[in-house]
XYZ file of N, CA and C in Angstrom:
582
model
N -20.448 8.189 -0.837
C -19.005 8.448 0.280
C -19.323 6.980 -0.117
N -17.379 7.231 -1.042
C -16.711 5.671 -0.643
C -15.022 5.950 -0.142
N -15.201 4.266 0.398
C -14.314 4.752 1.395
C -12.865 3.344 0.969
N -11.997 4.297 0.977
C -10.675 3.280 0.961
C -9.851 2.900 2.045
N -9.510 1.717 1.746
C -8.769 0.953 2.493
C -7.471 0.823 2.506
N -6.323 1.328 1.777
C -5.187 0.394 1.398
C -4.302 0.492 2.807
N -3.996 -0.787 1.938
C -3.561 -1.903 2.476
C -2.256 -2.229 2.365
N -0.942 -1.641 2.907
C 0.102 -2.329 2.693
C 1.054 -3.298 2.944
N 0.870 -4.290 3.000
C 1.501 -5.351 3.032
C 2.640 -6.102 4.265
N 2.353 -6.985 4.820
C 2.754 -7.476 6.267
C 4.405 -7.324 6.268
N 4.970 -7.870 6.917
C 6.507 -8.056 6.693
C 6.852 -9.461 5.716
N 7.546 -8.568 4.774
C 7.865 -10.495 3.343
C 8.982 -10.627 3.659
N 9.776 -11.227 2.736
C 11.386 -12.277 2.890
C 11.954 -11.552 2.501
N 12.420 -10.369 3.370
C 13.835 -9.881 2.379
C 14.750 -10.696 2.111
N 15.407 -12.005 2.260
C 15.800 -12.639 1.645
C 15.145 -12.904 0.157
N 14.404 -12.711 0.245
C 13.788 -12.931 -1.976
C 14.234 -11.477 -2.815
N 14.902 -11.226 -3.065
C 15.387 -9.545 -3.925
C 14.221 -9.821 -5.329
N 13.119 -10.075 -5.559
C 12.998 -10.794 -6.465
C 11.213 -10.136 -6.217
N 11.506 -8.679 -6.539
C 10.236 -7.390 -6.308
C 8.355 -9.019 -5.942
N 8.691 -9.290 -7.677
C 6.686 -10.078 -7.633
C 6.588 -10.920 -6.902
N 7.985 -11.835 -6.386
C 7.415 -13.420 -6.050
C 7.778 -12.977 -4.826
N 8.235 -11.743 -4.180
C 8.889 -12.460 -2.741
C 6.846 -12.082 -1.960
N 7.617 -12.992 -1.080
C 6.885 -13.786 -0.863
C 6.647 -13.144 1.173
N 5.864 -13.004 2.392
C 5.755 -12.809 3.426
C 6.349 -13.617 4.288
N 6.548 -13.181 5.551
C 8.044 -13.824 5.963
C 6.866 -14.383 6.327
N 7.558 -15.608 8.629
C 6.592 -16.283 8.796
C 5.830 -15.289 10.194
N 6.250 -14.472 10.365
C 5.535 -12.530 11.026
C 4.924 -12.764 10.230
N 5.235 -11.974 9.161
C 3.822 -12.042 8.316
C 2.677 -12.786 7.814
N 2.252 -14.564 7.822
C 1.867 -14.550 7.230
C 0.371 -14.500 8.752
N 1.690 -14.293 10.019
C 0.485 -14.091 11.087
C 0.233 -13.234 11.815
N 1.014 -11.711 10.991
C 0.068 -10.753 11.304
C -0.856 -10.230 9.508
N -0.822 -11.110 8.577
C -1.831 -10.653 7.983
C -2.736 -10.963 9.341
N -3.065 -11.794 9.952
C -4.953 -11.624 10.267
C -5.493 -11.398 10.780
N -4.189 -9.931 11.574
C -4.637 -8.351 12.491
C -5.382 -8.023 11.120
N -5.593 -7.715 9.799
C -5.131 -7.240 9.505
C -6.836 -7.918 9.097
N -7.291 -8.931 8.661
C -8.083 -9.739 8.489
C -9.134 -9.799 9.539
N -9.094 -9.435 10.808
C -9.397 -8.844 11.902
C -10.180 -7.746 12.248
N -9.555 -5.908 11.300
C -9.770 -5.196 11.813
C -10.545 -4.758 10.199
N -10.518 -5.676 9.179
C -11.484 -5.831 8.063
C -13.235 -5.937 7.959
N -12.912 -6.834 9.157
C -13.947 -8.420 9.499
C -15.474 -7.452 9.705
N -15.132 -6.410 10.096
C -16.577 -5.204 11.037
C -17.047 -4.491 9.134
N -16.077 -3.752 8.642
C -15.989 -2.925 7.350
C -16.979 -3.294 6.264
N -18.253 -4.503 6.041
C -18.626 -4.234 5.029
C -17.454 -4.009 3.830
N -16.641 -4.780 4.394
C -16.035 -4.098 2.232
C -16.902 -5.329 0.950
N -16.883 -4.185 -0.514
C -17.131 -5.203 -1.540
C -16.034 -5.118 -2.368
N -15.126 -4.741 -2.090
C -14.198 -4.826 -3.494
C -12.726 -5.048 -2.881
N -12.487 -6.165 -3.049
C -11.142 -6.478 -3.242
C -10.313 -5.924 -4.058
N -9.497 -5.815 -4.259
C -7.913 -5.039 -5.264
C -6.933 -5.440 -5.157
N -5.736 -5.597 -5.513
C -4.355 -4.959 -5.001
C -3.436 -5.545 -6.298
N -2.008 -5.039 -5.549
C -0.818 -4.788 -6.643
C -1.383 -6.470 -7.463
N 0.120 -6.412 -8.401
C 0.637 -7.933 -8.223
C 1.060 -8.863 -7.402
N 1.585 -7.572 -6.359
C 3.254 -8.881 -6.301
C 2.037 -9.436 -4.476
N 3.295 -10.864 -4.883
C 2.808 -11.369 -3.993
C 2.698 -11.259 -2.016
N 3.844 -10.576 -1.947
C 2.962 -10.049 -0.250
C 2.444 -8.965 -0.747
N 1.500 -8.265 -0.766
C 0.340 -7.599 -1.389
C -1.140 -8.671 -0.947
N -0.835 -9.225 -1.656
C -2.429 -10.478 -2.693
C -2.046 -10.946 -1.457
N -0.874 -11.911 -0.161
C -1.436 -12.533 -0.261
C -1.141 -12.015 1.746
N -1.688 -10.489 1.644
C -1.443 -10.104 2.812
C -2.902 -9.533 2.795
N -3.885 -9.010 2.392
C -5.233 -9.320 2.798
C -6.091 -10.416 1.882
N -5.748 -12.436 1.534
C -5.790 -12.626 0.903
C -6.284 -14.022 2.204
N -5.930 -13.819 2.760
C -6.538 -14.516 4.504
C -8.014 -13.715 4.862
N -7.915 -12.396 4.846
C -9.766 -12.510 4.897
C -10.426 -11.737 3.667
N -10.222 -12.165 2.448
C -10.571 -12.246 1.305
C -11.117 -14.440 0.841
N -10.162 -14.471 1.438
C -10.387 -15.781 1.926
C -11.809 -16.612 3.335
N -11.676 -15.592 4.432
C -12.412 -15.670 5.090
C -13.931 -15.336 4.475
N -14.148 -14.243 3.805
C -15.408 -14.310 2.951
C -15.838 -14.461 2.123
N -14.636 -15.620 1.796
C -15.254 -15.786 0.158
C -15.194 -14.818 -1.334
N -14.256 -13.887 -1.497
C -14.570 -12.855 -2.392
C -13.486 -12.701 -3.005
N -13.304 -12.925 -4.378
C -12.455 -12.795 -5.391
C -11.045 -11.319 -4.874
N -9.719 -11.375 -5.238
C -9.234 -10.298 -5.468
C -9.105 -10.036 -7.118
N -9.420 -7.913 -7.210
C -8.666 -8.073 -8.395
C -7.328 -7.812 -8.612
N -6.647 -8.039 -9.033
C -5.096 -7.768 -10.091
C -5.269 -6.701 -10.731
N -5.097 -4.838 -10.112
C -4.727 -4.004 -10.840
C -2.716 -3.617 -10.620
N -2.152 -3.880 -12.251
C -0.755 -3.630 -11.618
C -0.491 -2.673 -11.408
N -0.973 -1.718 -12.237
C -0.501 0.135 -11.607
C -0.541 0.284 -10.713
N -0.964 -0.559 -9.247
C -0.831 -0.453 -7.780
C 0.900 -1.103 -7.257
N 1.381 -1.469 -8.338
C 2.480 -1.929 -7.957
C 3.159 -1.473 -7.504
N 4.432 -1.050 -7.006
C 5.352 -0.930 -6.040
C 6.479 -0.148 -6.641
N 7.146 0.722 -6.680
C 7.889 1.593 -7.164
C 9.084 0.213 -7.978
N 9.536 0.858 -8.907
C 10.746 -0.118 -9.834
C 11.281 0.714 -9.578
N 12.571 -0.124 -8.929
C 14.117 0.361 -8.180
C 14.797 0.438 -9.130
N 15.617 -0.410 -9.457
C 16.525 -0.320 -10.924
C 16.047 -2.492 -11.225
N 17.367 -2.970 -11.972
C 17.536 -3.354 -12.373
C 18.293 -4.703 -11.550
N 19.327 -4.784 -10.830
C 19.735 -5.109 -9.371
C 19.656 -4.375 -8.134
N 19.706 -5.108 -6.962
C 19.438 -4.812 -4.999
C 20.853 -3.743 -5.263
N 20.435 -2.999 -3.841
C 20.472 -1.675 -3.975
C 21.012 -2.172 -1.556
N 22.211 -1.315 -2.354
C 22.583 -1.721 -0.982
C 22.685 -0.716 0.242
N 22.646 0.467 -0.484
C 22.805 1.759 0.707
C 20.768 2.382 -0.294
N 19.734 1.527 0.697
C 18.687 1.581 0.310
C 17.520 3.057 0.817
N 18.706 3.201 1.627
C 18.181 4.594 2.449
C 18.658 5.684 1.882
N 19.811 5.949 1.729
C 20.139 7.160 0.989
C 19.961 6.747 -0.498
N 19.387 6.287 -1.265
C 18.360 5.947 -2.328
C 17.000 6.204 -2.283
N 16.786 5.921 -1.378
C 15.121 6.580 -1.100
C 15.421 8.375 -0.054
N 16.163 8.429 0.425
C 16.060 10.096 0.669
C 16.762 10.974 -0.538
N 17.068 9.668 -1.450
C 16.839 11.161 -2.666
C 16.250 11.042 -3.600
N 15.568 10.274 -3.305
C 13.859 10.438 -3.761
C 12.966 10.810 -3.531
N 12.789 10.998 -2.386
C 11.957 11.642 -1.711
C 12.284 13.699 -1.507
N 13.769 13.515 -1.685
C 13.957 15.441 -1.538
C 14.323 15.817 -3.585
N 13.544 14.422 -4.083
C 13.703 15.155 -5.775
C 12.769 13.868 -6.542
N 11.597 14.369 -6.346
C 10.461 12.737 -6.900
C 11.272 12.353 -8.629
N 12.124 13.442 -9.099
C 11.997 13.136 -10.843
C 12.865 12.259 -10.465
N 13.843 12.106 -9.060
C 15.450 11.219 -9.994
C 14.766 10.037 -9.737
N 16.021 9.174 -10.500
C 15.493 7.793 -10.830
C 16.719 6.882 -10.798
N 17.157 5.555 -11.240
C 18.193 5.218 -11.402
C 17.972 4.368 -12.753
N 18.778 4.148 -13.668
C 18.625 3.362 -14.864
C 17.317 2.549 -15.386
N 16.995 2.043 -15.340
C 16.328 0.808 -15.040
C 15.728 1.521 -14.171
N 15.294 2.398 -13.524
C 13.389 1.977 -12.282
C 13.002 3.318 -12.368
N 12.094 3.627 -11.691
C 10.738 4.465 -11.339
C 11.137 5.479 -10.699
N 10.637 7.002 -10.831
C 11.472 7.570 -10.304
C 9.187 7.519 -9.881
N 9.774 9.120 -8.501
C 8.598 8.943 -7.481
C 7.604 9.964 -7.778
N 7.226 10.170 -8.626
C 6.650 11.535 -9.566
C 5.545 9.913 -10.259
N 6.424 9.388 -10.850
C 5.937 8.323 -11.802
C 5.567 7.421 -11.635
N 5.466 6.831 -9.643
C 5.046 5.783 -9.025
C 3.844 6.204 -8.800
N 4.136 7.556 -8.198
C 2.545 9.235 -7.984
C 0.922 8.821 -9.002
N 2.311 8.857 -10.016
C 1.264 9.539 -10.943
C -0.181 7.784 -12.158
N 0.917 6.510 -11.706
C 0.268 5.427 -11.953
C -0.532 5.472 -10.488
N 0.039 5.641 -9.719
C -0.774 4.770 -8.231
C -2.779 5.533 -8.014
N -2.195 7.274 -8.640
C -3.343 7.850 -9.009
C -4.620 7.594 -9.853
N -3.442 7.738 -10.203
C -4.376 7.511 -12.082
C -5.294 5.914 -11.650
N -4.945 4.738 -11.055
C -5.166 3.621 -11.135
C -6.563 4.035 -9.493
N -6.306 4.571 -8.798
C -6.839 5.156 -7.452
C -8.063 5.695 -8.214
N -8.523 6.268 -8.630
C -9.205 7.495 -9.462
C -10.547 6.595 -10.351
N -9.741 5.599 -10.970
C -10.140 5.086 -12.199
C -11.140 3.943 -10.832
N -10.736 3.265 -9.858
C -11.240 2.281 -8.659
C -12.940 3.425 -8.038
N -12.083 4.374 -7.619
C -13.223 5.852 -7.312
C -15.018 5.490 -8.195
N -14.190 5.886 -9.808
C -15.530 5.893 -10.247
C -16.373 4.955 -10.964
N -15.580 3.331 -10.904
C -15.700 2.384 -11.413
C -16.739 2.126 -9.788
N -16.073 1.824 -8.585
C -16.791 1.605 -7.287
C -17.261 2.603 -6.752
N -18.176 3.891 -7.235
C -18.510 4.807 -6.395
C -19.916 4.151 -5.824
N -19.819 4.602 -3.696
C -20.356 4.310 -3.127
C -20.233 3.440 -2.652
N -19.279 2.040 -2.988
C -18.908 1.532 -2.634
C -17.451 1.082 -1.407
N -17.563 0.112 -0.434
C -15.862 0.236 0.643
C -14.851 -0.248 -0.570
N -13.579 -0.070 -0.150
C -13.331 -1.003 -0.674
C -11.802 -1.217 -0.382
N -10.653 -1.891 -0.534
C -9.482 -2.266 0.153
C -9.010 -2.826 -1.145
N -7.782 -1.329 -0.928
C -6.596 -2.368 -2.019
C -4.963 -2.349 -1.426
N -4.740 -3.678 -1.739
C -3.425 -4.776 -1.351
C -1.856 -3.374 -1.535
N -1.645 -2.978 -0.710
C -0.522 -2.509 -0.953
C 0.828 -2.365 -1.350
N 1.845 -1.390 -1.023
C 3.267 -0.881 -0.759
C 3.173 0.606 0.339
N 4.552 0.044 0.906
C 4.868 0.885 1.424
C 5.585 2.830 0.503
N 5.916 2.488 -0.476
C 6.489 3.771 -1.485
C 5.417 4.237 -2.521
N 4.375 3.326 -3.142
C 3.120 3.916 -3.027
C 2.558 4.015 -2.527
N 1.784 3.301 -1.831
C 1.096 4.276 -0.852
C 1.453 5.520 -0.228
N 2.827 5.833 0.614
C 3.877 7.129 0.296
C 3.326 8.075 -0.330
N 3.114 7.599 -1.976
C 3.419 8.565 -3.087
C 1.599 9.501 -2.589
N 0.848 8.480 -3.079
C -0.414 8.257 -2.911
C -0.794 9.572 -1.770
N -1.074 9.824 -1.010
C -0.657 10.328 0.698
C -0.128 11.706 -0.062
N 1.211 12.220 0.000
C 1.970 13.528 -0.958
C 1.029 13.617 -1.534
N 0.433 12.996 -2.643
C -0.612 13.772 -4.062
C -1.973 14.208 -2.851
N -1.863 13.453 -2.338
C -3.260 14.799 -1.370
C -3.158 15.271 -0.057
N -2.108 15.030 0.464
C -1.488 16.072 1.217
C 0.515 16.326 1.225
N 0.588 17.535 -0.064
C 1.584 17.222 -0.273
C 2.962 17.228 1.334
N 2.773 17.533 2.344
C 3.368 18.482 2.931
C 3.744 16.690 3.586
N 3.185 15.386 3.242
C 4.254 14.319 3.426
C 5.292 14.244 2.598
N 6.604 14.211 3.610
C 8.388 13.976 2.946
C 8.966 12.618 3.809
N 10.308 12.869 3.505
C 10.672 11.632 4.146
C 10.613 11.583 4.790
N 10.194 13.064 5.966
C 10.416 11.619 7.400
C 9.422 11.224 7.924
N 8.136 11.826 6.946
C 7.056 10.861 7.433
C 7.180 9.561 6.983
N 7.468 8.885 5.928
C 8.397 8.096 4.949
C 9.213 7.719 5.744
N 9.318 7.289 7.107
C 11.174 7.147 7.131
C 10.440 6.394 8.202
N 9.056 6.954 8.831
C 8.221 6.932 10.509
C 7.296 6.132 9.789
N 7.560 5.339 9.031
C 6.145 4.522 8.439
C 7.036 3.145 7.379
N 8.540 3.331 8.234
C 9.125 2.591 7.103
C 9.255 1.252 7.018
N 9.104 0.731 8.458
C 8.526 -0.463 9.667
C 7.364 -0.764 9.997
N 6.337 0.145 9.600
C 5.199 -0.576 9.759
C 4.193 -1.470 8.783
N 4.123 -3.080 9.281
C 3.701 -3.802 8.748
C 3.088 -4.902 8.653
N 1.682 -4.707 8.683
C 1.019 -4.227 8.153
C 0.966 -2.702 8.306
N -0.127 -1.927 7.655
C -0.434 -0.577 7.786
C -1.219 -0.557 7.444
N -2.798 0.680 7.452
C -3.670 0.849 7.035
C -4.334 1.862 6.550
N -4.287 2.242 5.517
C -4.325 4.710 4.964
C -5.934 3.996 5.046
N -6.558 5.308 5.806
C -8.081 4.825 4.949
C -8.667 6.678 4.665
N -8.897 5.652 3.457
C -9.362 7.227 2.555
C -10.754 7.827 2.841
N -10.610 8.604 2.604
C -12.851 9.024 1.939
C -12.773 9.560 1.375
N -14.238 9.124 -0.072
C -13.852 10.127 -1.078
C -15.820 10.432 -0.812
N -16.247 11.539 -1.535
C -17.267 12.003 -1.289
C -17.545 12.057 -3.299
N -19.028 11.474 -3.880
C -20.163 11.518 -4.918
C -19.103 12.068 -6.044
N -18.583 13.098 -5.731
C -17.628 13.334 -6.785
C -15.917 13.283 -6.802
N -15.111 12.530 -5.817
C -14.817 12.146 -5.998
C -13.053 12.329 -5.450
N -14.034 13.727 -4.467
C -13.070 14.559 -3.743
C -12.800 13.742 -2.936
N -11.902 14.334 -2.058
C -10.950 13.396 -1.118
C -11.599 14.358 0.667
N -12.580 13.040 1.353
C -13.162 14.133 3.115
C -11.985 13.997 4.207
N -11.638 13.006 3.871
C -10.393 12.270 5.286
C -9.998 12.400 5.278
N -8.717 11.533 5.331
C -7.908 10.142 5.168
C -7.407 10.379 6.991
N -7.238 8.337 7.399
C -6.703 8.221 8.469
C -5.639 6.521 8.989
N -4.317 6.669 9.597
C -4.023 6.122 9.145
C -4.203 4.758 10.925
N -4.506 3.408 10.590
C -5.141 3.102 11.892
C -3.690 1.901 11.891
N -3.577 1.696 13.793
C -2.455 1.080 13.939
C -3.412 0.113 15.006
N -3.044 -1.351 14.105
C -3.836 -2.582 13.809
C -3.354 -2.811 15.856
N -4.116 -4.036 16.111
C -4.184 -4.291 17.124
C -3.151 -5.285 17.700
N -1.905 -5.540 18.333
C -0.490 -6.154 18.754
C -1.824 -7.858 18.595
N -2.295 -7.651 19.680
C -3.103 -8.921 19.674
C -4.723 -9.590 19.253
N -4.742 -10.792 18.121
C -5.554 -11.078 17.684
C -6.191 -11.332 18.590
N -7.928 -11.773 18.215
C -8.648 -12.986 19.002
C -8.888 -13.817 18.255
N -8.873 -14.299 18.467
C -9.557 -16.460 18.143
C -10.990 -15.677 16.743
N -10.129 -15.750 15.538
C -11.426 -15.018 14.333
C -12.346 -17.300 14.309
């Protein structure tokens, strides 16, 4: 069995509008310790991340703790919204979930985000068959992966997890790469000393 833990990043600094370099907030830096505590007994074999700083930094506390390198895979990056900042992000997001082909002139639609994230996941599952894997990810990117396996997942489900940062979803795949189970994990609010 191959087990994949998608780790949606901890709280970012929302004042930094550059997707690639947006760092974690002070709260996010603290909350990533909850991710570390959750992962310590999971026998993780491989750590992968989106190239975006907030995703890398969310799992870096854990990988530093156990001396593991992070493999960067560009296809796991978050959706590109547009070249500029969107003021009414909620309305934009709802429209994308209602129409998976909707995108702004310099952005990606959810179908494109889903296709590249699922393709990357399939490659990872094949390459690391039988391993326990973590993937530093993002809310929209991860939600499109969930929707691929559970088509009923829609805007209301996305809205429910919108502020869950960090957030972990565990996927189990059989030897053929078929999904066996998928479940989300709520992280403890308090952490013990590591």
